[in-house]
Every structure is written in C-alpha cells, then in structure tokens.
PDB file of C-alpha atoms in Angstrom:
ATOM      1  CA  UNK A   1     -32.461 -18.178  -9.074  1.00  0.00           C
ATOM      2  CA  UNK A   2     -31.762 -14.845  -7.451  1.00  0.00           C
ATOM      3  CA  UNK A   3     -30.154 -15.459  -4.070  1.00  0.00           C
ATOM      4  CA  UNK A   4     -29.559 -11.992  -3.407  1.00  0.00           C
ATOM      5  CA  UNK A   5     -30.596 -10.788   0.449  1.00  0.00           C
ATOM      6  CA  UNK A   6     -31.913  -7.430   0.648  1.00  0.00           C
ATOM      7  CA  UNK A   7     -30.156  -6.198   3.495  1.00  0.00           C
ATOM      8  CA  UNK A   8     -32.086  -3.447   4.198  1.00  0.00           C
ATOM      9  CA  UNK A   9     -35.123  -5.602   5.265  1.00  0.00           C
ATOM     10  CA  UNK A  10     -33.214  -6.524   8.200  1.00  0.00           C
ATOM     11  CA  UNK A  11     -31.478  -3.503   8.808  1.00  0.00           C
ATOM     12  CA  UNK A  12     -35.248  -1.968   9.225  1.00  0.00           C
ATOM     13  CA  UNK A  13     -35.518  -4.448  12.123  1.00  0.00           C
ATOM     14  CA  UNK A  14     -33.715  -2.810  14.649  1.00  0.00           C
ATOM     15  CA  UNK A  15     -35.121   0.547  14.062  1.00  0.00           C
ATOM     16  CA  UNK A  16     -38.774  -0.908  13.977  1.00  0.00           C
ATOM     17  CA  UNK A  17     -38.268  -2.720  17.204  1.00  0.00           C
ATOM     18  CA  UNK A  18     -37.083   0.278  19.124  1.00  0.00           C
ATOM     19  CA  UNK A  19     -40.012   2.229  18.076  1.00  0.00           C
ATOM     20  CA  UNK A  20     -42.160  -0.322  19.583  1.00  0.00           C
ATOM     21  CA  UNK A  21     -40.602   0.126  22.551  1.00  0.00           C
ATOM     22  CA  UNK A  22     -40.354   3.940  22.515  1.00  0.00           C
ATOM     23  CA  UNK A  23     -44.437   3.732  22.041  1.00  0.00           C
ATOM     24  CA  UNK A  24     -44.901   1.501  24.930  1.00  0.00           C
ATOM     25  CA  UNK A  25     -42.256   3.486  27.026  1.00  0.00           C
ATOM     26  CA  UNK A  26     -44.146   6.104  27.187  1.00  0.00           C
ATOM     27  CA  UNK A  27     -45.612   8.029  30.054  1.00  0.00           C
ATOM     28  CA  UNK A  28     -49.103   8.062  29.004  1.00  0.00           C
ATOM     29  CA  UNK A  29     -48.473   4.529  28.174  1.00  0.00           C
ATOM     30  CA  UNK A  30     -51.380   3.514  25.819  1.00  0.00           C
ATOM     31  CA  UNK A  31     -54.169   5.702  27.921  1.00  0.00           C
ATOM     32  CA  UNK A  32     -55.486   7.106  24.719  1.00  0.00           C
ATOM     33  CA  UNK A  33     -57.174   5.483  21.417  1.00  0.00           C
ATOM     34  CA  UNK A  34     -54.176   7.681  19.721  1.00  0.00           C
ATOM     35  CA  UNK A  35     -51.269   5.935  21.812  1.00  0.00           C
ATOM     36  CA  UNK A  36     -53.071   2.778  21.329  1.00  0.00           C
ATOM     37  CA  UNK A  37     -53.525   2.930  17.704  1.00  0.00           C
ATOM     38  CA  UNK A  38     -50.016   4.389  17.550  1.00  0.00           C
ATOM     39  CA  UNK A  39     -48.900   1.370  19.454  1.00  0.00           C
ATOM     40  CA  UNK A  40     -50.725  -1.014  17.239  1.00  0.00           C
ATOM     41  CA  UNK A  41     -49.347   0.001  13.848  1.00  0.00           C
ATOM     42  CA  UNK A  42     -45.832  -0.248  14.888  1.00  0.00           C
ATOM     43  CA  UNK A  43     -46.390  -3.647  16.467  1.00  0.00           C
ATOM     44  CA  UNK A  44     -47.965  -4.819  13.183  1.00  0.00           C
ATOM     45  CA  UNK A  45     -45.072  -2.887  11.033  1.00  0.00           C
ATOM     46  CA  UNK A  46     -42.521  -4.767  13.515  1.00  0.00           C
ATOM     47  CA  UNK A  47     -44.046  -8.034  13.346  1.00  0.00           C
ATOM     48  CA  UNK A  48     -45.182  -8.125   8.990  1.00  0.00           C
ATOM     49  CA  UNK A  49     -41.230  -6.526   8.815  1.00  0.00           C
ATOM     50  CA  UNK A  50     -40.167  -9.643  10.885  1.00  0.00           C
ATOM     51  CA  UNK A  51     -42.045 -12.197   9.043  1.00  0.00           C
ATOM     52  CA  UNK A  52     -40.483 -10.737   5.648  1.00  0.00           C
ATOM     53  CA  UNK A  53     -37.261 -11.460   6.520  1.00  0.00           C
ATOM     54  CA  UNK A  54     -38.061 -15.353   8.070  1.00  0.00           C
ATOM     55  CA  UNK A  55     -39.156 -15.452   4.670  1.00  0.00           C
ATOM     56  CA  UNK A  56     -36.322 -14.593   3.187  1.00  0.00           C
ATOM     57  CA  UNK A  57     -33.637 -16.142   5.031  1.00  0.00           C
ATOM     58  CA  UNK A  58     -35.672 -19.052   4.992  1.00  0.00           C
ATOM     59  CA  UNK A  59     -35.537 -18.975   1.176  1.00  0.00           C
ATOM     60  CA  UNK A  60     -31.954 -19.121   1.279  1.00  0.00           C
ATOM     61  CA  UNK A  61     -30.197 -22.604  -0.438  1.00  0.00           C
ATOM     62  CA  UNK A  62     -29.016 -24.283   3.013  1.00  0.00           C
ATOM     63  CA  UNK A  63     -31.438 -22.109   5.197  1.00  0.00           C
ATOM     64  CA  UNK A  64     -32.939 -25.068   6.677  1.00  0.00           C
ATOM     65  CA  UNK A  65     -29.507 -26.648   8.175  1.00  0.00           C
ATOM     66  CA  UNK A  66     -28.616 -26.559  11.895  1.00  0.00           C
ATOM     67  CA  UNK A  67     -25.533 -24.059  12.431  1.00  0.00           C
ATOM     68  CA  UNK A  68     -23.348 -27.363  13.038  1.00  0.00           C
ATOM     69  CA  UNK A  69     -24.541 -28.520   9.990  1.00  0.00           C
ATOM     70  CA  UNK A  70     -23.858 -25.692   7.753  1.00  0.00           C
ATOM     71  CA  UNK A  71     -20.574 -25.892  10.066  1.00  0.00           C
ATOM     72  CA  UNK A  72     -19.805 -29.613   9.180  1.00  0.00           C
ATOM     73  CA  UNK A  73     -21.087 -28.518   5.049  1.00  0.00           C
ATOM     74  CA  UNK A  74     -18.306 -25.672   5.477  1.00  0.00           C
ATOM     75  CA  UNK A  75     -15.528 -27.836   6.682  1.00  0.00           C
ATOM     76  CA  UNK A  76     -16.562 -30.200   3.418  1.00  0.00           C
ATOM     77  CA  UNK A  77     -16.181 -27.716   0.858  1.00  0.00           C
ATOM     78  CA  UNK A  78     -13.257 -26.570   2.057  1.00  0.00           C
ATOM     79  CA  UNK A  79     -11.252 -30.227   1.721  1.00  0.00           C
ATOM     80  CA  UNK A  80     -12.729 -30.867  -1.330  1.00  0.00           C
ATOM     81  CA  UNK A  81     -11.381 -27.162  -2.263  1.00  0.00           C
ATOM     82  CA  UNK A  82      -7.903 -28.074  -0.866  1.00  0.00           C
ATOM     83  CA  UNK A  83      -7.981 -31.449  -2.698  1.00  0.00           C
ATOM     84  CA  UNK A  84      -8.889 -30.293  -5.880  1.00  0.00           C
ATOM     85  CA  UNK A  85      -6.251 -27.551  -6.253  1.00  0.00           C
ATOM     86  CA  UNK A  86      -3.559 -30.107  -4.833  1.00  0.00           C
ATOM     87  CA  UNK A  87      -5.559 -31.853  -7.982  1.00  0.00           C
ATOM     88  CA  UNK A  88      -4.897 -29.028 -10.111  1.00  0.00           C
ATOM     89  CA  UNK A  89      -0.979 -28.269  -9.234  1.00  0.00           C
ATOM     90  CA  UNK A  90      -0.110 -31.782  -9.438  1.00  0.00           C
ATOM     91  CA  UNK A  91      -1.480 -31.944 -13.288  1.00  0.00           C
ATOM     92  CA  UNK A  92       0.113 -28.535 -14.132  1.00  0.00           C
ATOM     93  CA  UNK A  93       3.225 -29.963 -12.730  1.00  0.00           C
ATOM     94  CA  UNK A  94       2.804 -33.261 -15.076  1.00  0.00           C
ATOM     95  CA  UNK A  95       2.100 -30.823 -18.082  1.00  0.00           C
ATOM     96  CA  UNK A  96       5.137 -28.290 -17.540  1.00  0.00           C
ATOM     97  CA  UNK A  97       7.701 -31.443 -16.937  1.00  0.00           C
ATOM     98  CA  UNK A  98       5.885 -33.009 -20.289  1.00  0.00           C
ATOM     99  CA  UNK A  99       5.863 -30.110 -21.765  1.00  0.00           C
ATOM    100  CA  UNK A 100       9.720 -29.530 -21.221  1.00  0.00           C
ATOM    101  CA  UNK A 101      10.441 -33.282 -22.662  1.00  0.00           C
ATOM    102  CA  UNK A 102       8.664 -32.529 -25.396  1.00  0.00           C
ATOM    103  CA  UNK A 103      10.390 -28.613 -25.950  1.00  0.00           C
ATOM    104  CA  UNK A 104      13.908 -31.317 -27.079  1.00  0.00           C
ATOM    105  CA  UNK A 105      11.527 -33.292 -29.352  1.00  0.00           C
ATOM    106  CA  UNK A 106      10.016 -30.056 -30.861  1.00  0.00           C
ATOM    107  CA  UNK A 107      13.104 -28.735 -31.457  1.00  0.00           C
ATOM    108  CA  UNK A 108      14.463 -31.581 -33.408  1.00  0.00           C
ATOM    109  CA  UNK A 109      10.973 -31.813 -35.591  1.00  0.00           C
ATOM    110  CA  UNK A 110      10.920 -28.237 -36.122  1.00  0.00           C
ATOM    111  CA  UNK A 111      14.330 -27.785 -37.567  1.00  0.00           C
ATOM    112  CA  UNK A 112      13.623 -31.000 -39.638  1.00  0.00           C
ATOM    113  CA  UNK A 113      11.050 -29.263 -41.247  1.00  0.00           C
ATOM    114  CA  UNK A 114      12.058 -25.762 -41.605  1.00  0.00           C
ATOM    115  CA  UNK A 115      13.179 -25.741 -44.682  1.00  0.00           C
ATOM    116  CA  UNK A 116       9.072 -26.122 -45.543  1.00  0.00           C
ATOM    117  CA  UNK A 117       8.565 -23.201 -42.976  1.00  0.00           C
ATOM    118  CA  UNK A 118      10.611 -20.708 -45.192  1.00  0.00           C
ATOM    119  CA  UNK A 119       8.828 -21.114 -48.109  1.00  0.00           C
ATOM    120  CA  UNK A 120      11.191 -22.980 -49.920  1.00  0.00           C
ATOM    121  CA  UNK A 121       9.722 -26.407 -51.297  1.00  0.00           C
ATOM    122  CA  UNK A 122      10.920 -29.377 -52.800  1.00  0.00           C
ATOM    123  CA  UNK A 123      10.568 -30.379 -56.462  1.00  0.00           C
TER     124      UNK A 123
END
C-alpha cells in the first residue's frame, strides 16, 4: 500500500479558503447572480478540496488514534527501538569477544594444516 500524502492537496487549502473569504468580503457582497455564483463555486471548491484531504489523512495507518494515543504508540516504538539495539550491541559484543577466543584457536588449526594450504600433500 501506497502511504504517500500528496501534500499539495492540503497546501491548496489555505489558498481556497482565503478566496472564499475574499468573495464574501466584498463590497457588493453577493448582490448579483455573478457574485453569488462566484461565491458558490469557491465554497463548493473549498469544501470537495476539504473533504479530499479528510479522506486522505483518514486513510493514513494510525489515522484513527487520539493524539495521546499516537503519543503513547510513539513513546512504545521508541523503547522497543532502544531495547533492541541495546539487543543488538550486546550480541555484537558476545561475537567480537568469541570471535577473538577463537582468532588463538584459528591460529593453531591453521598452521596445523598449512602445509595442505601450500599445495604440498602427503603421500
């Protein structure tokens, strides 16, 4: 699933709203069918524009949670973030101290064996 917001749908929002209230500012207010249909179409552009984006962020995974909820949901992640790479640097730790005991080991095994390494074999 895409859960990319257009941004621009909501940036339109601002612009759309002001209009509306440039149209009704007016001085000859909404005297004439022209003002009034004027009027009209930006209130209906304002309010389908408005609609789209309820949509939207409604869509959203999580959209439906209270603010302190997404705020509690945040605080979650985040410890279980925090545990896990405490998780994570504790095992690399293990493997770089196991990995060092066995370096000694490796050593001895490898030069055991080297003979075999250089090509030389035994009869």
């Amino acid at each position: 699933m895409d859960y990319t917001l257009p941004v621009s749908s909501f940036d339109s929002l601002l612009l759309k709203l002001v209009n509306v209230l440039e149209l009704s500012q007016r001085p000859e207010g909404t005297a004439t069918h022209q003002a009034r249909q004027a009027l009209l179409q930006a209130t209906n552009d304002f309010k389908d524009s408005l609609a789209r984006a309820r949509e939207l962020a409604d869509g959203l995974p999580g959209g439906e949670l209270l603010i302190q909820e997404q705020d509690e949901l945040i605080d979650m992640l985040q410890s279980l973030k925090e545990q896990k790479r405490q998780q994570l640097a504790a095992f690399s730790q293990k493997v770089f101290v196991t990995s060092k005991a066995g370096d000694s080991k490796m050593d001895l095994d490898s030069t055991a064996s080297t003979p075999f390494l250089r090509g030389e074999s035994v009869v």
